[in-house]
XYZ file of C-alpha atoms in Angstrom:
731
model
C 19.847 7.644 20.271
C 20.389 4.020 21.111
C 16.742 3.437 22.034
C 15.518 3.833 18.429
C 16.086 1.152 15.755
C 19.072 1.407 13.459
C 20.145 -1.400 11.087
C 23.365 -3.124 12.076
C 24.148 -3.830 8.424
C 24.107 -0.174 7.364
C 27.188 1.179 5.615
C 26.631 4.446 7.471
C 27.445 4.312 11.207
C 24.869 5.662 13.621
C 25.149 9.295 14.645
C 26.972 9.970 17.897
C 25.537 12.816 19.977
C 28.232 14.468 22.123
C 27.650 14.869 25.865
C 28.155 18.574 26.531
C 26.585 18.940 29.994
C 28.830 19.027 33.025
C 28.935 16.120 35.447
C 26.593 16.227 38.422
C 29.264 14.711 40.644
C 28.716 11.023 39.950
C 31.437 9.341 37.945
C 30.646 6.866 35.219
C 30.300 3.357 36.570
C 29.863 4.453 40.199
C 26.734 4.012 42.283
C 24.701 7.170 42.623
C 24.154 7.668 46.344
C 22.583 11.099 46.089
C 19.153 9.678 45.443
C 19.049 11.405 42.062
C 20.412 8.707 39.817
C 18.654 6.027 37.864
C 19.932 3.267 40.167
C 18.134 4.711 43.187
C 15.126 5.423 41.022
C 14.776 1.817 39.972
C 15.596 0.260 43.341
C 13.814 2.820 45.568
C 16.445 2.232 48.235
C 18.506 5.412 48.445
C 18.329 8.427 50.662
C 16.548 11.679 49.975
C 17.554 13.635 46.908
C 19.707 16.708 47.205
C 17.601 19.840 46.817
C 18.589 22.852 44.694
C 21.692 24.639 45.861
C 23.329 21.580 47.404
C 25.275 20.280 44.441
C 22.673 18.638 42.210
C 22.878 20.762 39.049
C 20.100 18.784 37.371
C 17.606 18.462 40.181
C 14.072 17.812 38.905
C 11.247 20.142 39.794
C 11.857 22.507 42.711
C 9.870 20.423 45.135
C 10.118 17.699 47.730
C 11.366 14.218 46.776
C 10.619 10.860 48.284
C 13.229 8.370 49.476
C 13.524 6.834 46.022
C 14.437 10.062 44.285
C 10.925 10.420 42.886
C 8.664 13.392 43.073
C 5.519 12.346 44.956
C 2.470 11.890 42.734
C 0.497 14.585 44.554
C 3.042 17.210 43.521
C 2.939 16.264 39.818
C 0.622 19.068 38.793
C 0.854 20.306 35.255
C 0.871 24.031 36.034
C 3.786 23.638 38.445
C 5.619 21.361 36.029
C 5.359 23.714 33.040
C 6.046 26.909 35.010
C 9.136 25.494 36.692
C 10.413 24.083 33.416
C 10.259 27.401 31.556
C 11.821 29.246 34.509
C 14.961 27.140 34.185
C 17.083 29.651 32.153
C 16.436 32.384 34.701
C 17.404 30.125 37.589
C 20.575 29.175 35.759
C 21.428 32.810 35.176
C 21.284 32.525 31.382
C 18.884 35.462 31.100
C 20.707 37.878 33.400
C 21.374 40.353 30.612
C 19.066 39.114 27.809
C 15.400 37.997 27.555
C 14.666 34.299 28.199
C 13.503 33.874 24.596
C 17.023 34.777 23.477
C 18.724 31.992 25.418
C 20.384 30.822 22.185
C 21.972 34.199 21.410
C 25.440 33.026 22.283
C 28.238 30.989 20.758
C 27.442 27.749 18.961
C 29.032 25.570 21.670
C 27.258 27.378 24.514
C 23.883 27.246 22.741
C 24.250 23.497 22.136
C 25.260 22.918 25.777
C 22.318 24.945 27.102
C 19.881 23.128 24.820
C 21.108 19.707 25.917
C 20.966 20.639 29.583
C 17.528 22.241 29.343
C 15.646 20.460 26.546
C 17.159 17.012 27.016
C 18.140 16.288 30.597
C 15.909 18.854 32.313
C 12.951 17.807 30.168
C 13.648 14.161 30.930
C 13.845 14.915 34.667
C 10.640 16.927 34.650
C 8.668 14.445 32.553
C 9.724 11.343 34.466
C 9.567 13.069 37.864
C 13.017 11.780 38.781
C 16.524 13.028 38.252
C 18.450 11.125 35.586
C 22.221 11.340 35.896
C 24.145 12.446 32.826
C 26.465 9.493 33.353
C 23.528 7.103 33.369
C 22.668 8.397 29.905
C 26.173 8.473 28.439
C 29.127 6.319 27.445
C 32.542 6.722 25.880
C 32.679 6.370 22.117
C 34.794 3.484 20.894
C 35.914 5.473 17.850
C 36.348 9.068 19.020
C 36.876 8.279 22.748
C 34.685 11.240 23.676
C 31.623 11.026 25.919
C 28.384 10.627 23.952
C 24.676 10.281 24.781
C 23.518 6.689 25.395
C 19.727 6.412 25.577
C 19.502 2.635 25.853
C 18.075 2.959 29.397
C 15.240 5.225 28.271
C 12.670 2.474 27.495
C 13.123 1.059 31.008
C 12.720 4.505 32.587
C 9.550 5.158 30.605
C 8.066 1.785 31.569
C 8.538 2.668 35.236
C 6.978 6.066 34.628
C 3.959 4.566 32.845
C 3.422 2.139 35.714
C 3.445 4.996 38.258
C 1.014 7.039 36.163
C -1.385 4.122 35.843
C -1.216 3.413 39.574
C -1.893 7.084 40.299
C -4.876 7.049 37.964
C -6.255 3.920 39.613
C -5.958 5.545 43.047
C -7.643 8.725 41.828
C -10.505 6.778 40.285
C -10.988 4.851 43.528
C -11.153 8.178 45.392
C -13.559 9.647 42.867
C -10.946 12.123 41.620
C -10.302 11.714 37.926
C -8.215 14.880 37.477
C -4.915 13.164 36.735
C -2.019 15.212 35.444
C -2.041 13.229 32.223
C -5.769 12.975 31.679
C -5.680 16.129 29.593
C -3.031 14.866 27.219
C -3.100 17.802 24.842
C -1.583 20.115 27.491
C 1.380 17.804 27.986
C 1.859 17.394 24.259
C 1.520 21.144 23.793
C 4.457 21.674 26.151
C 6.500 19.127 24.247
C 5.686 20.912 21.003
C 6.813 24.197 22.557
C 10.124 22.513 23.325
C 10.474 21.640 19.636
C 9.675 25.209 18.623
C 12.300 26.550 21.017
C 14.743 23.942 19.784
C 14.315 25.096 16.170
C 16.738 27.910 16.926
C 19.547 25.376 17.122
C 19.218 24.520 13.439
C 20.501 27.994 12.616
C 23.879 26.971 14.091
C 26.405 24.416 12.878
C 27.675 21.361 14.729
C 27.315 20.341 17.497
C 24.004 22.253 17.684
C 22.391 20.301 14.847
C 23.189 16.921 16.409
C 21.815 18.125 19.738
C 18.663 19.352 17.963
C 18.076 15.918 16.413
C 18.543 14.121 19.750
C 16.037 16.474 21.415
C 13.464 15.928 18.671
C 13.738 12.156 19.002
C 13.468 12.428 22.799
C 10.353 14.611 22.478
C 8.856 12.110 20.042
C 9.541 9.269 22.499
C 7.995 11.162 25.439
C 4.996 12.214 23.325
C 4.264 8.593 22.471
C 4.500 7.676 26.159
C 2.117 10.516 27.078
C -0.240 9.352 24.353
C -0.240 5.771 25.655
C -1.377 6.962 29.095
C -3.860 9.541 27.814
C -7.496 9.132 26.881
C -7.378 12.133 24.610
C -4.994 11.139 21.857
C -4.894 8.670 18.998
C -2.010 7.377 16.923
C -3.126 9.478 13.970
C -3.002 12.685 15.985
C 0.581 12.438 17.178
C 1.660 11.318 13.719
C 0.585 14.608 12.175
C 2.830 16.573 14.519
C 4.951 19.001 12.566
C 8.313 18.263 14.152
C 9.849 19.421 10.900
C 12.987 18.414 9.015
C 16.365 18.574 10.690
C 19.321 19.846 8.638
C 21.657 17.129 9.859
C 19.492 14.298 8.446
C 18.473 16.233 5.346
C 22.116 16.899 4.473
C 23.110 13.349 5.332
C 20.556 11.935 2.896
C 21.292 14.473 0.156
C 25.026 13.721 0.392
C 24.213 10.033 -0.041
C 22.511 10.714 -3.374
C 18.886 10.958 -2.237
C 16.403 13.004 -4.221
C 15.635 16.263 -2.371
C 11.992 16.022 -3.415
C 11.863 12.534 -1.904
C 13.472 13.781 1.313
C 10.897 16.564 1.601
C 8.050 14.134 0.848
C 9.176 11.785 3.610
C 9.576 14.590 6.159
C 5.928 15.513 5.539
C 4.872 12.032 6.642
C 7.309 10.647 9.176
C 8.735 11.539 12.552
C 12.462 12.043 13.282
C 13.152 8.538 14.595
C 11.822 6.991 11.379
C 13.746 9.472 9.245
C 16.894 8.616 11.210
C 16.388 4.957 10.292
C 15.667 5.779 6.644
C 18.847 7.862 6.429
C 20.812 4.671 7.106
C 19.704 2.986 3.876
C 22.392 2.484 1.206
C 23.376 5.398 -0.964
C 20.802 5.850 -3.717
C 23.528 6.958 -6.127
C 25.219 3.573 -5.703
C 22.396 1.874 -7.615
C 23.412 3.635 -10.820
C 19.863 3.798 -12.186
C 19.119 7.518 -11.905
C 20.833 10.551 -10.421
C 19.164 13.352 -8.492
C 21.758 16.099 -8.773
C 19.293 18.588 -10.296
C 16.267 17.734 -8.132
C 14.799 20.340 -5.795
C 12.633 20.136 -2.689
C 9.566 20.808 -4.865
C 10.246 18.676 -7.917
C 12.090 15.523 -8.958
C 13.704 15.986 -12.353
C 14.957 12.391 -12.599
C 11.719 10.380 -12.420
C 9.760 12.689 -14.720
C 9.668 12.215 -18.485
C 10.456 14.801 -21.122
C 8.593 13.564 -24.247
C 11.074 15.374 -26.495
C 14.279 13.848 -25.130
C 13.081 10.539 -23.608
C 14.492 7.360 -25.132
C 13.958 3.681 -24.220
C 16.985 2.358 -22.369
C 18.886 -0.898 -22.302
C 19.246 -2.987 -19.194
C 22.606 -2.531 -17.515
C 23.381 -6.205 -18.070
C 22.698 -5.972 -21.800
C 25.678 -7.406 -23.658
C 25.315 -4.723 -26.315
C 26.492 -2.064 -23.858
C 29.939 -3.641 -23.915
C 29.883 -4.656 -27.574
C 27.625 -3.119 -30.200
C 25.041 -0.794 -28.691
C 22.764 -1.056 -31.731
C 22.666 -4.859 -31.761
C 19.905 -4.846 -29.124
C 17.032 -3.851 -31.377
C 13.578 -2.477 -30.664
C 10.711 -5.003 -30.804
C 7.363 -3.617 -31.979
C 3.822 -4.721 -31.270
C 1.062 -4.230 -33.831
C -0.542 -0.960 -32.679
C -3.533 -1.453 -34.995
C -4.306 -4.801 -33.325
C -4.089 -3.174 -29.885
C -6.470 -0.393 -30.879
C -8.883 -2.877 -32.462
C -9.127 -4.891 -29.221
C -9.803 -1.714 -27.224
C -12.543 -0.595 -29.618
C -14.192 -4.005 -29.085
C -14.836 -2.922 -25.475
C -11.986 -4.949 -24.001
C -8.258 -4.430 -23.470
C -5.185 -6.092 -25.002
C -2.732 -8.469 -23.351
C 0.724 -9.267 -24.649
C 2.341 -12.688 -24.953
C 6.142 -12.566 -25.067
C 7.282 -15.446 -27.258
C 10.961 -16.313 -26.940
C 12.326 -17.817 -30.160
C 15.114 -20.437 -30.359
C 17.257 -17.900 -32.187
C 17.165 -15.583 -29.158
C 14.756 -13.116 -30.713
C 11.412 -12.088 -29.230
C 7.988 -11.919 -30.853
C 4.978 -10.157 -29.364
C 1.473 -11.549 -29.833
C -1.700 -9.606 -28.959
C -4.514 -11.318 -27.019
C -7.974 -10.023 -26.155
C -8.860 -10.111 -22.459
C -11.835 -12.231 -21.437
C -13.250 -12.594 -17.939
C -11.130 -14.889 -15.777
C -8.098 -14.891 -18.091
C -5.016 -14.644 -15.807
C -2.378 -12.050 -16.564
C 0.220 -9.901 -14.806
C -0.016 -6.093 -14.931
C 3.163 -4.052 -14.640
C 3.575 -0.933 -12.544
C 6.857 0.743 -13.451
C 8.666 4.057 -13.352
C 9.415 5.323 -16.850
C 12.756 6.701 -15.730
C 13.818 3.048 -15.530
C 13.861 2.969 -19.332
C 10.875 0.732 -20.145
C 8.676 3.501 -21.554
C 8.333 4.783 -25.101
C 6.580 8.000 -26.091
C 6.794 7.453 -29.860
C 5.915 3.810 -30.568
C 4.477 0.708 -28.949
C 7.839 -1.031 -28.746
C 10.524 -1.984 -26.229
C 14.173 -2.966 -26.189
C 14.926 -6.632 -26.784
C 16.922 -6.883 -23.549
C 13.997 -5.436 -21.549
C 11.545 -7.937 -23.069
C 13.875 -10.845 -22.266
C 14.006 -9.632 -18.692
C 10.205 -9.379 -18.482
C 9.860 -12.860 -19.954
C 12.122 -14.304 -17.247
C 10.107 -12.532 -14.523
C 6.815 -13.860 -15.877
C 8.160 -17.406 -15.959
C 9.247 -17.117 -12.323
C 5.847 -15.781 -11.223
C 4.087 -18.447 -13.267
C 6.213 -21.136 -11.610
C 5.974 -19.928 -8.003
C 2.843 -17.808 -8.039
C 0.393 -20.449 -6.825
C 2.531 -21.185 -3.746
C 2.864 -17.477 -2.906
C -0.852 -16.894 -3.321
C -1.606 -20.002 -1.288
C 0.320 -18.452 1.620
C -1.396 -15.127 0.960
C -5.013 -16.301 0.738
C -5.142 -19.949 1.797
C -8.259 -21.647 0.471
C -10.520 -18.593 0.924
C -12.724 -17.610 -1.999
C -11.899 -14.167 -3.381
C -15.112 -13.374 -5.248
C -18.422 -15.166 -5.535
C -18.408 -17.632 -8.430
C -14.641 -17.362 -8.992
C -12.291 -20.053 -7.761
C -9.356 -19.385 -5.518
C -6.453 -17.593 -7.233
C -3.991 -20.369 -6.618
C -6.310 -22.860 -8.332
C -6.708 -20.528 -11.293
C -2.958 -20.206 -11.666
C -2.484 -23.973 -11.677
C -5.064 -24.265 -14.431
C -3.516 -21.330 -16.268
C -0.102 -22.975 -16.240
C -1.461 -25.798 -18.377
C -3.955 -24.003 -20.598
C -2.914 -20.384 -21.295
C 0.319 -18.590 -22.230
C 2.183 -16.043 -20.130
C 0.243 -12.809 -20.558
C 1.270 -9.294 -19.647
C -0.222 -5.803 -19.565
C 2.224 -2.895 -19.682
C 1.320 0.632 -20.757
C 4.285 0.885 -23.135
C 2.851 -1.878 -25.326
C -0.867 -1.781 -24.533
C -1.770 1.919 -24.687
C -1.869 2.826 -28.399
C 0.464 5.616 -29.489
C -0.424 8.007 -32.303
C -3.031 10.665 -33.068
C -4.985 8.223 -35.240
C -5.664 6.100 -32.134
C -6.916 8.912 -29.897
C -10.306 7.247 -29.325
C -8.677 3.969 -28.239
C -6.259 5.916 -26.027
C -9.147 7.665 -24.242
C -11.012 4.391 -23.775
C -7.900 2.851 -22.201
C -7.666 5.644 -19.636
C -11.309 5.052 -18.696
C -10.650 1.327 -18.364
C -7.484 1.614 -16.237
C -9.239 0.580 -13.030
C -10.709 -2.512 -14.675
C -7.300 -3.523 -16.028
C -5.468 -3.439 -12.702
C -8.315 -4.944 -10.723
C -8.622 -7.813 -13.213
C -4.901 -8.619 -13.080
C -3.859 -11.774 -11.263
C -1.209 -9.633 -9.612
C 0.624 -6.365 -10.180
C 4.395 -6.558 -10.573
C 6.280 -3.458 -9.390
C 9.477 -2.574 -11.234
C 11.536 0.218 -9.705
C 14.966 1.100 -11.166
C 16.602 1.301 -7.719
C 14.919 -1.654 -6.017
C 15.997 -3.966 -8.841
C 19.617 -3.437 -7.739
C 18.975 -4.469 -4.122
C 19.149 -7.966 -2.608
C 16.368 -8.229 -0.041
C 16.277 -11.831 1.161
C 18.795 -11.347 3.988
C 17.097 -8.178 5.244
C 14.691 -7.797 8.108
C 11.122 -7.183 7.011
C 11.039 -3.563 8.168
C 14.151 -2.812 6.120
C 12.533 -4.204 2.969
C 9.419 -2.082 3.536
C 11.656 0.929 4.167
C 13.381 0.427 0.817
C 10.004 0.295 -0.954
C 8.858 3.387 0.938
C 11.900 5.330 -0.294
C 11.757 4.142 -3.897
C 11.030 6.296 -6.919
C 7.987 4.102 -7.572
C 6.485 5.215 -4.266
C 6.774 8.891 -5.217
C 4.840 8.670 -8.507
C 1.107 9.373 -8.733
C 0.267 6.818 -11.424
C 2.015 4.104 -9.423
C -0.093 5.090 -6.417
C -3.246 4.461 -8.437
C -1.992 1.117 -9.697
C -1.085 -0.045 -6.193
C -4.501 1.041 -4.877
C -6.224 -1.103 -7.496
C -4.026 -4.195 -7.182
C -5.447 -7.286 -5.508
C -1.949 -8.632 -4.926
C 1.271 -6.896 -5.810
C 4.800 -8.137 -5.999
C 7.832 -5.858 -5.746
C 10.788 -7.021 -7.814
C 14.230 -6.947 -6.197
C 17.536 -8.179 -7.593
C 17.172 -11.568 -5.890
C 13.459 -12.167 -6.443
C 10.096 -10.616 -5.787
C 8.552 -9.635 -2.468
C 4.829 -10.356 -1.894
C 3.878 -7.155 -0.102
C 0.444 -7.925 1.306
C 1.364 -11.452 2.365
C 4.357 -10.131 4.288
C 2.421 -7.303 5.905
C -0.472 -9.458 7.040
C 1.985 -11.976 8.493
C 3.544 -9.102 10.429
C 0.109 -7.915 11.543
C -0.670 -11.275 13.095
C 2.675 -11.384 14.900
C 2.340 -7.805 16.186
C -1.079 -8.555 17.671
C 0.473 -11.373 19.703
C 3.266 -9.027 20.799
C 0.730 -6.379 21.867
C -1.023 -8.923 24.068
C 2.305 -9.957 25.596
C 3.186 -6.322 26.302
C -0.176 -5.674 27.949
C 0.195 -8.666 30.248
C 3.753 -7.565 31.017
C 2.775 -4.079 32.201
C 1.970 -5.342 35.677
C 5.534 -6.624 36.128
C 7.843 -4.149 34.352
C 10.993 -5.398 36.090
C 10.630 -8.726 34.276
C 10.676 -6.851 30.996
C 13.816 -7.883 29.106
C 16.063 -5.991 26.725
C 14.986 -8.459 24.048
C 11.392 -7.368 24.544
C 12.450 -3.730 24.188
C 14.132 -4.570 20.897
C 11.034 -6.381 19.627
C 8.839 -3.449 20.605
C 11.044 -0.900 18.832
C 11.294 -3.064 15.709
C 7.524 -3.591 15.673
C 6.919 0.125 16.093
C 9.295 0.863 13.227
C 7.638 -1.736 11.008
C 4.254 -0.144 11.625
C 5.665 3.185 10.511
C 7.594 2.103 7.408
C 4.750 -0.254 6.435
C 2.063 2.375 6.938
C 2.180 3.247 3.235
C 0.632 -0.158 2.464
C -2.040 -0.007 5.134
C -3.028 3.511 4.092
C -3.527 2.710 0.437
C -7.159 3.568 -0.376
C -9.533 0.778 -1.334
C -11.698 0.936 -4.448
C -14.709 -0.398 -2.570
C -17.072 -1.164 -5.433
C -14.734 -3.680 -6.998
C -12.542 -4.741 -4.070
C -15.253 -5.445 -1.544
C -13.269 -8.260 -0.002
C -9.970 -6.457 0.428
C -8.587 -7.379 3.880
C -7.628 -3.763 4.591
C -11.224 -2.679 4.100
C -12.559 -5.456 6.340
C -10.089 -4.623 9.124
C -10.207 -0.821 8.793
C -13.966 -0.602 8.102
C -13.298 2.248 5.690
C -16.034 4.792 5.150
C -16.247 6.819 1.941
C -14.827 9.985 3.507
C -11.915 8.074 5.017
C -11.162 6.500 1.663
C -11.217 9.978 0.130
C -8.827 11.181 2.841
C -6.436 8.290 2.137
C -6.515 9.074 -1.584
C -5.910 12.772 -0.940
C -3.084 12.072 1.505
C -1.455 9.696 -0.941
C -1.531 12.108 -3.877
C -0.747 15.400 -2.163
C 3.020 14.864 -2.162
C 3.511 12.573 -5.140
C 4.752 13.725 -8.513
C 3.516 13.265 -12.050
C 4.727 14.481 -15.440
C 1.337 16.012 -16.284
C -0.343 17.886 -13.432
C -3.821 17.277 -14.901
C -3.334 13.524 -14.448
C -3.912 13.959 -10.698
C -7.627 14.620 -11.196
C -8.095 11.452 -13.228
C -6.114 9.402 -10.703
C -8.102 10.784 -7.762
C -11.329 10.049 -9.645
C -10.388 6.397 -10.190
C -9.291 5.840 -6.597
C -12.593 7.224 -5.216
C -14.662 5.103 -7.631
C -15.425 7.662 -10.336
C -14.813 7.591 -14.071
C -11.533 9.239 -14.973
C -12.767 9.845 -18.494
C -15.880 11.673 -17.308
C -13.807 13.883 -15.019
C -11.050 14.662 -17.532
C -13.468 15.757 -20.245
C -14.581 18.637 -18.004
C -12.888 22.019 -18.039
C -9.775 21.910 -15.830
C -11.241 24.322 -13.257
C -14.339 22.099 -12.874
C -12.663 18.723 -12.379
C -11.864 18.870 -8.670
C -15.207 20.565 -7.981
C -17.011 17.686 -9.695
C -15.112 15.143 -7.594
C -16.084 16.962 -4.374
C -19.769 17.113 -5.280
C -19.878 13.467 -6.345
C -19.038 12.302 -2.808
C -21.660 11.574 -0.159
C -19.294 12.628 2.634
C -15.988 14.512 2.770
C -13.302 14.721 5.482
C -13.942 17.687 7.756
C -10.254 18.825 7.762
C -10.635 19.555 4.044
C -12.455 22.763 5.033
C -9.401 24.026 6.884
C -6.786 23.307 4.231
C -4.526 26.263 3.574
C -3.583 27.223 0.052
C -5.480 28.256 -3.072
C -9.253 27.796 -3.128
C -11.717 27.272 -5.954
C -12.974 30.505 -7.470
C -15.356 30.499 -10.426
C -16.117 34.209 -10.405
C -19.466 33.723 -8.669
C -18.129 33.038 -5.187
C -19.103 29.359 -5.321
C -17.151 26.605 -3.556
C -14.751 29.091 -1.991
C -14.196 26.658 0.882
C -12.727 23.976 -1.419
C -9.012 23.538 -2.187
C -8.273 23.986 -5.887
C -5.131 21.800 -5.837
C -4.289 18.464 -4.240
C -1.726 19.780 -1.800
C -1.533 20.891 1.810
C -1.529 19.116 5.133
C -2.348 15.518 5.836
C -6.090 14.981 6.371
C -6.686 13.557 9.842
C -8.749 10.357 9.797
C -10.116 11.047 13.293
C -11.531 14.548 12.851
C -14.914 13.579 11.431
C -16.702 14.368 8.214
C -19.293 16.596 6.598
C -22.244 15.442 4.492
C -22.455 16.598 0.880
C -25.852 17.757 -0.403
C -27.064 19.661 -3.458
C -27.065 22.928 -1.497
C -23.867 22.612 0.472
C -22.068 20.782 3.285
C -23.765 19.717 6.500
C -21.516 19.502 9.558
C -22.866 17.674 12.607
C -21.279 19.213 15.737
C -22.536 16.445 18.016
C -19.089 14.937 17.583
C -17.713 17.947 19.470
C -18.374 17.546 23.175
C -17.884 21.225 23.962
C -20.863 22.354 21.857
C -24.176 22.274 23.727
C -26.915 22.257 22.677
C -25.841 20.770 19.358
C -26.892 22.690 16.273
C -26.170 21.737 12.687
C -23.679 23.906 10.821
C -24.397 24.417 7.128
C -21.774 25.524 4.612
C -23.331 26.535 1.289
C -21.654 26.249 -2.087
C -22.494 29.840 -2.963
């Protein structure tokens, strides 16, 4: 799997996929003179290819070849391709005594060998229209000395294939014939999906079948992307939602390295095998010492949740009291009555951490006023900074927060200058960097953190409710949001490549929590704290976006001369593709449009209300929260509704109210599987009753919400003529 990115600095070596297929008669390192090998394919100089029965055990389709080992374009018809491909077991004699569908009913070694021969090399031959020698795609392992798969030539082979397909299309268009084999991309991708389904049988076996299964899945993913690039029918979103499914070899690899099984399952729902292979290379999560995931399941993380009965505020690992007197690091309280009083005055409190010469800490409450700069914290309570009983924190934690605020206050204007330049953020409000420079001279270091700013106690229930309603205002008003994750704070990021940093954030506990999702959606700028400093997420992503656009233009101009394409360019392309995947979590954060009307993501994505709803739904459907009812309030905030108004409804009415408050909803919502709303009267039976299920496709259209029901406009569907409106009633 050498053609997909894998970090060189990983403590875990890359997986080696054994070569199980027999040789086709060409020794490693020799020139393939049969016309089948990749050398003749690239140079188009060799003689005609050997046809079936003359020694070429991996001949492509049973048809005539040209002098370069290729199958002529006029013979590349989809029906012939698919039929010949699925007839392969019968031609090989595998199904002499058993049905073709039972090709895997044999020993583990034989099943793995058959799968590699059929679903790897035969598929590669058939897709590319040229025979690829097993020795061209293999090498000897330096560690085990056995022959293993080497796919480093695959990008070059696919470039040649794409060039031939485009030339064929151009010729067909000139002749008035637009029926190219790859015009109807869904048929090609359907065949590739059928390969995955057949390959699922391998996961029932042990090694080497599981390694072979992973290599086939990554090959299918690579070919699917190539088919998509040459097809008019497919978008990036559509091949991303492919259900290639988890592979046991990667799932076990990650679990053995201390990953949370809920996190593994969550990632498999969103990412394809090549990305998961990269993520599996990240350092062992158990090595960070923050939390353990021994008791987590695929459905629930027990480590990041909070049990209000047993939860206790924790010390920092560097706290001197851990080695000396545990009780010497005391709790520091804030005046809860002062916090509640500020909230009841229709504002929200901010905390000033005052470090005393004696080493102690005092907390002072400030009332927020418009334009007052402050930092809001987004943290995972399993990191130890929460408190369910009092508005207080450990002394060592407050010292740590004070040092972080001083660093942001010192460097923040430079970071924001790189992020925004001199552009105005909102009408009538100066540039953020200017405000920070002024703030440095005129105001103290101010902080908002739920542990200190959300009043605890039954006597403050009214202030508590008002705070929940004001959560969106708090995070939108913050100068920046500082992310504190218990695992990320143990990692040094400055020497890493950008995609590796984004991958670490993607796999963090912070990314799996629903409240953190809301806070990130509301943030104007957010900084992720690592052991060696903070990482300005949006600045780094937008810098990448600019560079990737230049690379895309270079790739497009390079398509006409693929032989000049260098290995360095292949590396850049694969790294850029990976960065787009592991950074997708940032780009797909929903935008609270009424108060973030200048967010760059909204300007570039041109988000419509139903797309924003889809992003919010997709983000929450596989995140966890301690209280399940919190999801409705979070969804309400992210789609510009009042969380307080939604949460005061009966539980069974909350999601229904959110649906009916929208002007448009994503069309795929109608087809979600799982429990539906049922109020006893048969109303809203189309609507999911829980935020779960499949990812909502952003390219499948929308339906309009009215008082009577949902209006679906079928004019978006080309196969419906004449168009007639479809109406789905609530009752």
